[in-house]
XYZ file of N, CA and C in Angstrom:
525
model
N 88.528 -8.424 25.823
C 88.162 -6.953 26.569
C 88.655 -7.998 28.297
N 89.304 -7.146 28.231
C 89.612 -8.023 30.020
C 87.790 -7.504 31.192
N 87.400 -8.367 31.779
C 87.009 -7.815 32.528
C 86.442 -6.360 33.330
N 87.820 -6.343 34.134
C 88.414 -5.215 34.809
C 87.392 -4.046 34.430
N 88.512 -3.948 32.686
C 88.591 -2.645 32.640
C 86.878 -2.388 31.440
N 85.840 -3.390 31.586
C 84.169 -3.232 31.153
C 83.870 -2.941 32.274
N 84.254 -3.152 33.381
C 83.663 -2.342 35.432
C 83.743 -0.942 35.109
N 84.981 -1.353 35.043
C 86.035 0.739 34.639
C 85.374 1.826 33.379
N 85.314 1.278 32.632
C 84.204 1.444 31.459
C 83.243 2.379 32.309
N 82.163 0.588 32.370
C 80.560 1.632 32.698
C 80.200 2.183 34.308
N 81.631 1.911 34.697
C 81.528 3.188 36.352
C 82.118 4.169 35.413
N 83.061 4.918 34.862
C 82.616 6.002 33.936
C 81.990 6.400 32.956
N 81.088 5.820 31.922
C 80.462 5.534 31.836
C 78.819 6.212 32.410
N 79.240 5.090 33.718
C 77.730 5.684 34.541
C 77.879 6.804 35.114
N 78.304 7.972 34.927
C 79.297 8.564 36.575
C 78.962 9.544 35.257
N 79.176 10.130 34.016
C 78.903 10.538 32.898
C 76.848 11.365 32.576
N 76.134 10.298 32.936
C 74.774 10.318 33.188
C 74.380 11.285 34.167
N 73.638 11.307 34.052
C 72.677 12.110 34.854
C 71.573 11.508 34.984
N 70.359 11.876 36.202
C 69.254 11.138 36.444
C 68.956 11.720 37.880
N 67.974 11.938 38.068
C 67.027 12.616 39.233
C 67.298 11.715 40.826
N 67.553 12.383 41.687
C 67.169 11.202 42.652
C 66.694 11.101 43.366
N 65.636 9.383 42.653
C 64.571 10.020 43.774
C 64.490 7.827 43.787
N 63.500 7.388 43.831
C 63.736 6.045 44.373
C 63.131 5.919 42.574
N 63.622 4.672 41.298
C 63.497 4.889 40.947
C 62.603 3.387 40.609
N 61.934 4.040 39.510
C 60.717 3.000 38.726
C 60.596 2.514 37.412
N 60.215 1.543 36.621
C 60.558 1.260 35.218
C 62.563 1.991 34.121
N 62.763 0.618 35.339
C 64.777 0.320 34.350
C 64.596 0.886 33.221
N 63.304 0.436 32.510
C 63.604 0.465 31.075
C 63.075 1.709 30.372
N 63.440 3.058 31.232
C 62.352 4.825 30.682
C 63.461 5.501 31.414
N 63.514 6.629 30.508
C 64.105 7.046 30.619
C 65.759 6.914 30.503
N 66.153 8.226 30.839
C 68.686 8.521 32.323
C 68.314 7.065 32.017
N 67.540 6.402 33.577
C 68.227 4.542 33.749
C 68.456 3.849 33.272
N 67.084 4.190 32.249
C 68.204 2.762 30.832
C 69.255 2.920 29.251
N 69.530 4.314 30.045
C 71.064 4.631 29.246
C 72.415 3.938 30.082
N 72.312 3.894 31.160
C 73.321 3.219 32.628
C 73.696 2.395 32.011
N 74.834 1.899 31.719
C 75.607 0.689 31.332
C 76.057 -0.574 32.986
N 75.427 -2.296 32.627
C 76.088 -2.731 33.362
C 76.443 -4.588 33.068
N 77.110 -5.052 33.458
C 78.295 -5.849 32.480
C 78.097 -5.078 31.325
N 77.746 -6.460 29.850
C 78.442 -5.907 28.384
C 76.292 -4.976 27.680
N 75.438 -4.652 28.849
C 74.565 -4.458 28.039
C 74.386 -3.081 29.061
N 72.973 -2.060 28.480
C 71.790 -1.094 29.253
C 71.549 -2.227 30.041
N 71.273 -1.102 31.461
C 70.843 -1.493 32.058
C 68.979 -1.251 32.376
N 69.138 -0.732 31.442
C 67.519 -1.305 31.551
C 66.987 -2.282 31.116
N 68.075 -4.282 30.639
C 68.088 -5.174 30.109
C 68.580 -5.904 31.241
N 69.245 -5.281 32.549
C 69.430 -6.889 33.378
C 69.550 -6.023 34.345
N 69.599 -5.042 35.044
C 69.511 -3.691 36.364
C 68.615 -3.762 37.465
N 68.221 -4.535 37.336
C 67.216 -4.560 38.176
C 67.183 -5.252 39.909
N 68.799 -5.370 40.150
C 69.111 -6.169 41.108
C 69.881 -4.555 41.992
N 70.666 -4.553 41.357
C 70.979 -2.672 41.013
C 70.032 -1.805 41.821
N 69.445 -1.709 41.357
C 68.049 -0.470 41.738
C 67.352 -1.213 42.895
N 67.423 -2.514 42.568
C 66.234 -2.996 44.085
C 67.746 -2.061 44.979
N 68.912 -2.327 44.923
C 70.115 -2.213 46.428
C 69.534 -0.527 46.509
N 69.549 0.219 45.392
C 69.658 1.455 45.742
C 68.221 2.296 46.326
N 67.062 1.796 45.244
C 65.887 2.057 46.278
C 66.128 1.796 47.438
N 66.336 -0.189 48.352
C 65.902 -0.203 49.821
C 67.266 1.273 50.099
N 68.401 0.944 50.225
C 68.508 2.715 50.276
C 68.777 3.551 51.457
N 67.685 3.904 49.917
C 67.257 5.358 49.877
C 65.568 5.163 51.064
N 65.278 3.942 50.915
C 64.450 4.176 51.733
C 64.504 4.156 53.065
N 65.876 2.682 53.648
C 66.292 3.562 54.421
C 67.312 4.260 55.420
N 67.528 6.187 53.813
C 67.717 6.965 54.817
C 69.048 6.699 54.628
N 69.832 5.569 53.588
C 71.228 6.140 53.662
C 71.385 5.741 51.762
N 71.158 6.338 51.220
C 71.251 6.823 49.755
C 72.180 7.094 49.197
N 73.181 5.918 48.175
C 73.537 5.926 47.230
C 73.811 5.643 46.177
N 74.762 6.430 45.896
C 74.961 6.809 44.213
C 75.013 5.415 43.116
N 73.397 5.524 42.742
C 73.636 4.121 41.761
C 74.698 3.729 41.144
N 75.262 4.678 40.832
C 76.708 3.829 39.617
C 77.872 3.146 40.839
N 77.832 4.005 42.041
C 78.766 3.107 42.970
C 78.006 1.139 43.480
N 76.321 1.635 43.451
C 76.357 0.117 43.690
C 76.351 -1.126 42.728
N 75.858 0.254 41.209
C 76.325 -1.095 40.326
C 77.749 -1.363 39.782
N 79.052 -0.386 40.377
C 80.223 -0.546 40.384
C 80.603 -1.670 41.223
N 80.398 -1.428 42.327
C 80.185 -3.008 43.454
C 79.629 -4.635 42.685
N 78.712 -4.334 42.320
C 78.053 -4.979 42.221
C 77.829 -6.333 40.499
N 79.150 -5.092 40.374
C 79.495 -6.127 38.668
C 80.132 -7.290 38.867
N 80.804 -6.767 39.836
C 82.090 -8.803 40.557
C 80.923 -9.413 41.011
N 80.126 -9.170 40.862
C 78.911 -10.722 40.724
C 77.930 -10.605 39.559
N 78.510 -10.017 38.828
C 77.090 -10.024 37.474
C 77.744 -11.504 36.988
N 76.263 -12.131 35.900
C 76.181 -14.168 35.242
C 76.201 -13.649 34.456
N 77.199 -13.753 33.980
C 77.745 -14.425 32.248
C 78.233 -12.807 31.344
N 78.976 -12.458 31.801
C 78.706 -10.938 31.217
C 77.627 -9.497 31.738
N 76.281 -10.169 32.703
C 75.856 -9.460 32.503
C 74.291 -9.530 32.014
N 74.283 -10.477 30.964
C 73.221 -11.287 30.304
C 72.012 -11.294 31.879
N 71.963 -12.277 32.290
C 71.685 -12.450 33.699
C 71.795 -11.624 34.268
N 72.014 -10.563 34.812
C 71.571 -9.530 35.224
C 73.176 -10.095 36.572
N 72.553 -9.822 37.991
C 73.257 -9.763 39.269
C 72.978 -11.123 40.023
N 73.910 -12.288 40.463
C 74.282 -13.488 41.604
C 72.735 -13.199 42.487
N 71.898 -13.435 42.349
C 70.674 -12.750 43.240
C 70.936 -13.433 44.855
N 71.401 -13.788 45.293
C 72.514 -15.071 46.263
C 73.594 -13.602 47.458
N 73.674 -12.668 45.725
C 75.246 -11.651 46.412
C 74.693 -10.564 46.825
N 73.896 -10.067 46.567
C 73.212 -8.614 46.612
C 72.936 -8.770 48.120
N 73.007 -9.800 49.205
C 73.543 -9.385 50.390
C 74.418 -8.891 50.839
N 75.395 -8.729 50.116
C 77.359 -8.462 50.034
C 76.724 -6.779 50.068
N 75.691 -6.361 48.971
C 75.447 -5.257 48.474
C 75.229 -3.955 50.049
N 73.992 -4.508 50.237
C 73.270 -3.990 51.633
C 74.813 -4.370 53.294
N 74.710 -4.949 52.406
C 76.022 -4.944 54.160
C 76.934 -3.641 53.861
N 77.699 -3.834 52.450
C 78.750 -2.841 52.521
C 78.065 -1.174 52.409
N 77.462 -1.109 51.935
C 76.633 -0.175 52.055
C 75.716 0.144 53.348
N 75.946 -0.440 54.102
C 75.508 -0.214 55.592
C 73.982 -0.400 55.625
N 73.069 -1.579 54.751
C 72.066 -1.962 55.793
C 72.222 -3.239 56.160
N 71.586 -3.098 56.463
C 71.400 -3.961 58.140
C 69.724 -4.938 57.161
N 70.327 -5.920 57.122
C 69.103 -6.939 56.545
C 69.379 -8.601 57.232
N 68.767 -9.853 56.858
C 68.490 -10.565 56.352
C 67.282 -11.589 55.707
N 68.001 -12.753 55.254
C 68.037 -13.859 54.315
C 66.382 -14.661 54.646
N 65.529 -14.485 54.227
C 64.306 -14.199 54.459
C 63.899 -15.860 54.327
N 62.578 -16.910 54.132
C 61.791 -17.990 53.360
C 60.773 -17.655 53.337
N 59.951 -16.624 54.033
C 58.515 -16.515 53.354
C 58.982 -14.730 53.376
N 58.106 -14.515 53.088
C 56.991 -12.387 52.954
C 56.928 -12.459 54.649
N 56.171 -13.503 54.873
C 54.504 -12.893 55.974
C 54.491 -11.960 56.194
N 54.512 -10.939 57.107
C 54.230 -9.388 57.216
C 55.669 -8.582 56.926
N 56.705 -8.935 56.706
C 57.656 -8.489 56.086
C 57.468 -6.588 56.227
N 57.917 -6.112 56.731
C 57.308 -4.468 56.484
C 58.612 -3.998 55.201
N 59.936 -4.497 54.742
C 60.678 -4.076 53.535
C 61.202 -4.657 53.264
N 61.238 -5.360 52.329
C 62.072 -6.726 51.476
C 62.106 -6.545 50.047
N 63.520 -7.257 49.975
C 63.830 -7.141 48.556
C 63.519 -8.256 47.708
N 62.421 -8.832 47.124
C 62.643 -10.153 47.130
C 63.042 -9.942 44.877
N 63.091 -11.920 44.624
C 63.558 -11.790 43.238
C 62.589 -12.442 43.233
N 62.026 -12.796 42.626
C 61.826 -14.362 41.522
C 61.586 -14.129 39.909
N 60.538 -15.944 39.902
C 61.131 -15.378 37.763
C 59.890 -15.462 37.252
N 60.418 -14.559 36.139
C 58.861 -13.345 35.652
C 58.106 -15.062 34.565
N 58.490 -16.589 34.537
C 58.010 -17.084 33.864
C 57.836 -18.253 34.862
N 58.301 -19.216 33.195
C 58.111 -20.500 34.308
C 59.729 -21.241 34.084
N 59.919 -22.028 35.418
C 61.733 -21.394 36.494
C 62.427 -22.354 34.989
N 63.453 -21.736 35.399
C 64.638 -21.374 33.957
C 64.139 -21.715 32.916
N 62.758 -21.027 32.988
C 63.030 -20.923 31.655
C 61.712 -19.238 31.297
N 62.845 -18.053 32.214
C 62.167 -16.879 31.690
C 63.050 -16.849 32.832
N 62.877 -15.254 32.861
C 64.150 -14.483 33.759
C 64.188 -14.018 35.227
N 65.223 -14.065 35.725
C 64.408 -14.394 37.303
C 64.187 -11.882 37.045
N 63.248 -11.451 37.641
C 63.204 -10.490 38.141
C 63.513 -10.065 39.783
N 64.327 -8.655 40.132
C 64.271 -8.482 42.137
C 63.870 -6.871 41.883
N 62.630 -6.832 42.366
C 62.414 -6.361 43.157
C 63.120 -5.393 44.668
N 62.654 -4.070 44.516
C 62.535 -3.601 46.549
C 60.208 -3.422 47.085
N 60.597 -3.764 48.246
C 58.609 -3.830 48.708
C 59.033 -3.305 49.427
N 57.509 -2.040 49.593
C 58.221 -2.802 51.394
C 56.130 -2.001 51.691
N 55.713 -1.612 52.641
C 54.842 -2.520 53.165
C 54.205 -0.559 53.508
N 51.882 -0.804 52.732
C 52.512 0.502 53.240
C 50.784 0.619 53.322
N 49.474 1.149 54.423
C 48.194 0.711 54.725
C 47.838 -0.582 54.295
N 48.330 -1.335 54.654
C 47.779 -2.937 54.005
C 48.458 -3.228 53.331
N 49.294 -3.039 52.562
C 49.324 -2.685 50.853
C 50.888 -3.918 50.707
N 51.331 -3.940 49.749
C 52.898 -4.522 48.895
C 53.190 -3.090 48.265
N 54.099 -2.188 48.327
C 54.038 -0.922 47.688
C 56.049 -1.702 46.784
N 55.154 -1.368 45.325
C 56.049 -2.618 44.966
C 57.224 -1.193 43.614
N 58.460 -1.506 43.730
C 58.749 -0.473 42.925
C 59.459 -1.139 42.237
N 60.402 -0.904 40.496
C 60.684 -0.909 39.727
C 59.687 -2.839 39.193
N 58.482 -2.772 39.084
C 57.612 -4.094 39.385
C 58.158 -4.238 37.788
N 57.761 -3.072 36.249
C 57.292 -3.443 35.244
C 58.580 -2.235 34.696
N 59.599 -2.320 33.245
C 60.441 -2.296 33.516
C 59.950 -0.987 32.077
N 58.810 -0.997 31.732
C 58.393 -0.076 30.397
C 57.328 1.346 31.674
N 57.003 0.913 33.126
C 56.365 1.494 33.930
C 56.755 2.072 35.167
N 57.324 3.505 35.196
C 57.564 4.122 35.807
C 56.592 5.241 36.870
N 55.518 4.097 37.271
C 54.888 4.286 38.605
C 54.974 2.859 39.315
N 54.620 3.654 40.800
C 54.953 2.483 41.806
C 53.733 1.553 41.319
N 53.967 0.155 41.908
C 52.771 -1.036 41.204
C 52.413 -1.369 43.564
N 51.654 -1.834 43.218
C 50.787 -2.117 44.070
C 50.683 -4.011 44.423
N 50.737 -4.518 45.446
C 50.070 -5.788 45.490
C 49.274 -6.344 46.500
N 47.779 -6.787 46.911
C 47.849 -7.032 48.619
C 48.551 -7.396 48.918
N 48.574 -8.957 48.116
C 49.334 -9.900 49.234
C 50.938 -10.212 48.874
N 51.772 -10.761 48.861
C 53.451 -11.501 48.368
C 52.706 -12.868 46.887
N 51.800 -13.634 47.680
C 50.644 -14.235 45.933
C 51.107 -13.339 44.806
N 50.285 -12.829 45.025
C 49.891 -11.226 44.851
C 50.765 -10.672 43.634
N 51.906 -10.101 44.578
C 53.076 -10.134 44.091
C 54.124 -11.120 43.244
N 54.156 -12.288 43.429
C 54.692 -13.279 43.115
C 53.711 -14.274 41.705
N 52.147 -13.969 41.822
C 52.040 -14.146 40.533
C 51.260 -15.606 40.649
N 51.277 -16.116 42.159
C 51.816 -18.204 42.837
C 52.824 -18.708 42.123
N 54.067 -17.897 41.308
C 54.953 -19.215 42.105
C 56.272 -18.319 42.974
N 56.811 -19.617 43.535
C 57.877 -19.208 44.775
C 59.124 -18.292 44.605
N 59.560 -17.669 45.359
C 60.652 -16.447 45.476
C 62.013 -17.769 45.079
N 62.436 -17.619 45.215
C 63.944 -17.806 44.334
C 65.215 -16.996 45.300
N 64.393 -15.834 45.661
C 65.492 -15.524 47.652
C 64.561 -13.807 47.951
N 65.312 -14.017 49.382
C 63.962 -12.428 49.821
C 65.216 -12.511 50.954
N 65.164 -10.408 50.878
C 66.313 -10.415 51.859
C 65.153 -9.562 52.442
N 65.466 -8.913 54.150
C 64.497 -8.572 54.987
C 65.283 -7.651 55.055
N 64.326 -5.933 55.285
C 65.567 -5.103 55.381
C 64.562 -5.067 57.062
N 66.370 -4.780 57.399
C 65.837 -4.324 59.117
C 66.321 -2.890 59.658
N 66.911 -2.061 59.196
C 66.648 -0.931 59.306
C 66.182 0.166 58.706
N 64.572 0.178 59.023
C 63.760 1.086 58.302
C 63.298 2.507 59.082
N 63.052 3.896 58.389
C 63.201 4.923 58.988
C 61.964 4.555 60.726
């Protein structure tokens, strides 16, 4: 099977699916879980795609999730087994009109995309989420695969569970 054919087949499959036009939480729930990315359903490996989608919605430049997934398929890791190359998320942000800066610490950044290990480094999976500050707390979108509500953390350390981030993108053009 050709990789290009897989990208196109996934795009066609994803365009046939319908889901509500809102910020996404719980990638393993509802219609989002049925979308495809690489050789897998997005419930398994779509967090990078969803984080870009949520960031673009937040800054007022929403794009169809199918378009973002199709673009990021160029940067999938092992046919999507490990999702998207997190160091290429900036390329998608730029393509779809978001201003961003790659940073090393969250600090007091108002809105950001962050990737982190869910357990021990290199022995667990990476997870990527879009976050924004609200009333002194960090609002986390798509924090858990099976939770369709927004979660909150009081600090970046609590968000990461004591682990170091892999990559952070500060979103510059905010509402």
